Short mmCIF file of C-alpha atoms in Angstrom, two decimals:
data_model
loop_
_atom_site.label_atom_id
_atom_site.label_comp_id
_atom_site.label_asym_id
_atom_site.label_seq_id
_atom_site.Cartn_x
_atom_site.Cartn_y
_atom_site.Cartn_z
CA UNK A 1 -29.12 53.74 4.05
CA UNK A 2 -32.52 54.91 5.35
CA UNK A 3 -35.62 55.60 3.24
CA UNK A 4 -35.36 59.41 3.44
CA UNK A 5 -31.61 59.32 2.88
CA UNK A 6 -32.20 57.36 -0.31
CA UNK A 7 -34.62 60.03 -1.53
CA UNK A 8 -32.02 62.79 -1.23
CA UNK A 9 -29.00 60.68 -2.26
CA UNK A 10 -27.05 62.30 -5.06
CA UNK A 11 -26.26 60.40 -8.25
CA UNK A 12 -22.57 60.40 -7.36
CA UNK A 13 -23.21 59.03 -3.86
CA UNK A 14 -25.52 56.37 -5.26
CA UNK A 15 -22.83 55.16 -7.67
CA UNK A 16 -20.25 55.07 -4.86
CA UNK A 17 -22.63 53.08 -2.66
CA UNK A 18 -23.45 50.58 -5.41
CA UNK A 19 -19.76 50.16 -6.25
CA UNK A 20 -18.95 49.50 -2.58
CA UNK A 21 -21.77 46.96 -2.28
CA UNK A 22 -20.56 45.25 -5.45
CA UNK A 23 -17.00 45.04 -4.10
CA UNK A 24 -18.24 43.59 -0.82
CA UNK A 25 -20.26 40.96 -2.70
CA UNK A 26 -17.22 39.98 -4.80
CA UNK A 27 -15.07 39.73 -1.66
CA UNK A 28 -17.66 37.47 -0.02
CA UNK A 29 -17.77 35.16 -3.05
CA UNK A 30 -13.97 35.06 -3.29
CA UNK A 31 -13.69 34.25 0.39
CA UNK A 32 -16.17 31.41 0.03
CA UNK A 33 -14.29 30.04 -2.97
CA UNK A 34 -11.00 30.21 -1.07
CA UNK A 35 -12.55 28.36 1.86
CA UNK A 36 -13.96 25.69 -0.42
CA UNK A 37 -10.61 25.37 -2.19
CA UNK A 38 -8.87 25.00 1.15
CA UNK A 39 -11.27 22.27 2.18
CA UNK A 40 -10.82 20.42 -1.08
CA UNK A 41 -7.06 20.80 -0.91
CA UNK A 42 -7.10 19.55 2.65
CA UNK A 43 -9.07 16.46 1.62
CA UNK A 44 -6.61 15.76 -1.19
CA UNK A 45 -3.63 16.16 1.11
CA UNK A 46 -5.22 13.83 3.61
CA UNK A 47 -6.03 11.20 0.98
CA UNK A 48 -2.44 11.30 -0.32
CA UNK A 49 -1.23 10.61 3.21
CA UNK A 50 -3.51 7.66 3.84
CA UNK A 51 -2.41 4.04 3.88
CA UNK A 52 -3.35 2.70 0.44
CA UNK A 53 -2.70 -1.03 0.94
CA UNK A 54 -1.98 -3.42 3.79
CA UNK A 55 0.16 -6.47 3.01
CA UNK A 56 0.47 -9.58 5.14
CA UNK A 57 3.71 -11.48 4.47
CA UNK A 58 3.70 -15.20 5.26
CA UNK A 59 6.16 -17.99 4.52
CA UNK A 60 8.63 -20.54 5.79
CA UNK A 61 11.49 -19.48 8.05
CA UNK A 62 14.54 -18.16 6.15
CA UNK A 63 12.51 -17.90 2.94
CA UNK A 64 13.36 -14.21 2.54
CA UNK A 65 10.45 -12.39 4.21
CA UNK A 66 12.66 -9.92 6.08
CA UNK A 67 14.76 -9.31 2.98
CA UNK A 68 11.60 -8.62 0.97
CA UNK A 69 10.51 -6.11 3.59
CA UNK A 70 13.86 -4.30 3.50
CA UNK A 71 13.72 -4.10 -0.30
CA UNK A 72 10.18 -2.68 -0.32
CA UNK A 73 11.25 -0.23 2.39
CA UNK A 74 13.92 0.99 -0.04
CA UNK A 75 16.77 -0.21 2.17
CA UNK A 76 18.16 -2.43 -0.55
CA UNK A 77 19.30 -6.03 -0.24
CA UNK A 78 20.68 -6.96 3.16
CA UNK A 79 22.62 -10.19 3.31
CA UNK A 80 22.47 -10.43 7.08
CA UNK A 81 19.08 -9.73 8.62
CA UNK A 82 17.68 -10.29 12.08
CA UNK A 83 14.88 -12.84 11.92
CA UNK A 84 11.46 -11.55 12.92
CA UNK A 85 10.55 -12.99 16.33
CA UNK A 86 7.00 -11.63 16.36
CA UNK A 87 4.80 -9.95 13.79
CA UNK A 88 5.37 -6.25 13.16
CA UNK A 89 3.30 -3.66 11.33
CA UNK A 90 5.60 -1.40 9.34
CA UNK A 91 4.68 1.87 7.62
CA UNK A 92 6.40 1.93 4.23
CA UNK A 93 6.41 4.71 1.61
CA UNK A 94 6.57 3.13 -1.85
CA UNK A 95 6.40 6.49 -3.61
CA UNK A 96 6.12 10.09 -2.43
CA UNK A 97 2.33 9.86 -2.10
CA UNK A 98 1.77 6.11 -1.80
CA UNK A 99 2.07 4.58 1.66
CA UNK A 100 1.40 1.00 2.68
CA UNK A 101 1.49 -1.14 5.80
CA UNK A 102 3.56 -4.31 5.72
CA UNK A 103 2.71 -6.93 8.33
CA UNK A 104 5.84 -9.04 8.58
CA UNK A 105 5.61 -12.40 10.34
CA UNK A 106 7.95 -15.09 11.61
CA UNK A 107 8.02 -18.43 9.83
CA UNK A 108 9.09 -20.31 12.94
CA UNK A 109 6.81 -23.01 14.32
CA UNK A 110 7.46 -21.66 17.81
CA UNK A 111 5.70 -18.41 16.87
CA UNK A 112 2.67 -20.06 15.25
CA UNK A 113 0.21 -18.42 17.65
CA UNK A 114 1.71 -14.99 16.94
CA UNK A 115 1.35 -15.52 13.19
CA UNK A 116 -2.29 -16.46 13.74
CA UNK A 117 -2.78 -13.14 15.53
CA UNK A 118 -1.24 -11.36 12.55
CA UNK A 119 -3.78 -13.03 10.26
CA UNK A 120 -6.56 -11.41 12.29
CA UNK A 121 -5.32 -7.93 11.35
CA UNK A 122 -6.81 -5.97 8.47
CA UNK A 123 -5.06 -6.52 5.12
CA UNK A 124 -6.02 -6.52 1.44
CA UNK A 125 -2.93 -8.23 -0.03
CA UNK A 126 -1.42 -11.52 1.12
CA UNK A 127 2.07 -12.40 -0.05
CA UNK A 128 3.46 -15.88 0.53
CA UNK A 129 7.28 -16.01 0.32
CA UNK A 130 9.06 -19.29 -0.40
CA UNK A 131 12.54 -20.53 -1.22
CA UNK A 132 12.20 -21.58 -4.86
CA UNK A 133 15.18 -23.93 -4.49
CA UNK A 134 13.09 -26.08 -2.16
CA UNK A 135 9.83 -25.98 -4.10
CA UNK A 136 10.02 -29.61 -5.25
CA UNK A 137 11.71 -30.80 -2.06
CA UNK A 138 9.69 -29.28 0.76
CA UNK A 139 6.00 -30.21 0.85
CA UNK A 140 5.44 -27.52 3.48
CA UNK A 141 5.74 -24.94 0.70
CA UNK A 142 2.76 -26.31 -1.22
CA UNK A 143 0.86 -26.71 2.03
CA UNK A 144 1.67 -23.08 2.87
CA UNK A 145 0.54 -21.92 -0.57
CA UNK A 146 -2.81 -23.65 -0.16
CA UNK A 147 -3.27 -22.09 3.27
CA UNK A 148 -2.36 -18.67 1.88
CA UNK A 149 -4.98 -19.03 -0.85
CA UNK A 150 -7.67 -19.99 1.66
CA UNK A 151 -6.67 -17.20 4.02
CA UNK A 152 -6.83 -14.63 1.22
CA UNK A 153 -10.26 -15.86 0.14
CA UNK A 154 -11.50 -15.64 3.73
CA UNK A 155 -10.29 -12.05 4.00
CA UNK A 156 -11.31 -11.05 0.48
CA UNK A 157 -7.67 -10.19 -0.24
CA UNK A 158 -5.49 -10.60 -3.32
CA UNK A 159 -3.03 -13.50 -3.08
CA UNK A 160 0.54 -13.47 -4.40
CA UNK A 161 3.47 -15.86 -4.11
CA UNK A 162 7.05 -14.65 -4.34
CA UNK A 163 9.82 -17.18 -4.84
CA UNK A 164 13.37 -16.29 -3.79
CA UNK A 165 16.88 -17.40 -4.82
CA UNK A 166 15.92 -17.25 -8.48
CA UNK A 167 19.49 -17.29 -9.79
CA UNK A 168 19.80 -20.91 -8.66
CA UNK A 169 16.68 -22.08 -10.51
CA UNK A 170 16.66 -23.43 -14.07
CA UNK A 171 12.93 -24.10 -14.36
CA UNK A 172 11.52 -20.78 -13.15
CA UNK A 173 8.63 -20.68 -15.66
CA UNK A 174 7.64 -24.25 -14.81
CA UNK A 175 7.42 -23.48 -11.09
CA UNK A 176 5.56 -20.21 -11.65
CA UNK A 177 3.01 -21.88 -13.95
CA UNK A 178 2.53 -24.72 -11.48
CA UNK A 179 1.72 -22.27 -8.69
CA UNK A 180 -0.45 -20.06 -10.91
CA UNK A 181 -2.67 -23.08 -11.57
CA UNK A 182 -3.44 -23.18 -7.85
CA UNK A 183 -5.12 -19.80 -8.16
CA UNK A 184 -2.36 -17.56 -6.83
CA UNK A 185 -0.19 -15.19 -8.87
CA UNK A 186 3.44 -16.25 -8.66
CA UNK A 187 6.80 -14.82 -9.63
CA UNK A 188 10.35 -15.84 -8.72
CA UNK A 189 12.99 -13.19 -8.01
CA UNK A 190 16.65 -13.01 -7.11
CA UNK A 191 16.48 -10.72 -4.10
CA UNK A 192 20.23 -10.06 -4.09
CA UNK A 193 19.64 -8.05 -7.29
CA UNK A 194 17.43 -5.68 -5.25
CA UNK A 195 14.50 -5.92 -7.74
CA UNK A 196 12.36 -3.34 -5.93
CA UNK A 197 10.61 -1.87 -8.97
CA UNK A 198 9.87 -5.32 -10.42
CA UNK A 199 8.37 -6.49 -7.12
CA UNK A 200 6.25 -3.35 -6.84
CA UNK A 201 4.93 -3.86 -10.38
CA UNK A 202 4.13 -7.49 -9.56
CA UNK A 203 2.31 -6.82 -6.27
CA UNK A 204 0.59 -3.60 -7.32
CA UNK A 205 -0.23 -4.23 -10.98
CA UNK A 206 -3.29 -2.24 -11.95
CA UNK A 207 -2.82 0.28 -9.15
CA UNK A 208 -1.79 3.89 -9.72
CA UNK A 209 1.53 4.28 -7.93
#
């Protein structure tokens, strides 16, 4: 209101004006709070939808890499799987708000160059999969474990080793301890039991999932 209008403003009009100004101020503050809340909520929603971890799976051919992928992808155990011919990046939802990328590779010597390309991708977890039945028979497994350890160190990633066909092994603890001494966390599973929760706990221990 103008200067002269203020001079002749009645007490009742003054109270109405002040009440209106107060209401407008409250509305402005509330609107700002709602906007801020929307921004914060949007940030939270976005963070929940982000990829939390990226896993590179390596290992010998027919060790169980594809089966491991299907289990983590909540597809259960599949007896017959199509072998991976070239590396693939798969978006997997472990829980409702926890998504990861799984980089699955072929263990075939003929796709060596493709596996090397997969190693150049961004990942923070490296998982080496091996047939536990062949641990003391196939020297390539120990060679692969050593390479996995070095690759993880180079990338600054966590290294894990998952043994498969556990139901056929009598000395599981002995093999796991032997591999742990190399500097890589190891656990042997029977994938036909579809041990999804156990595998998740092993690979993501310490993470809030």
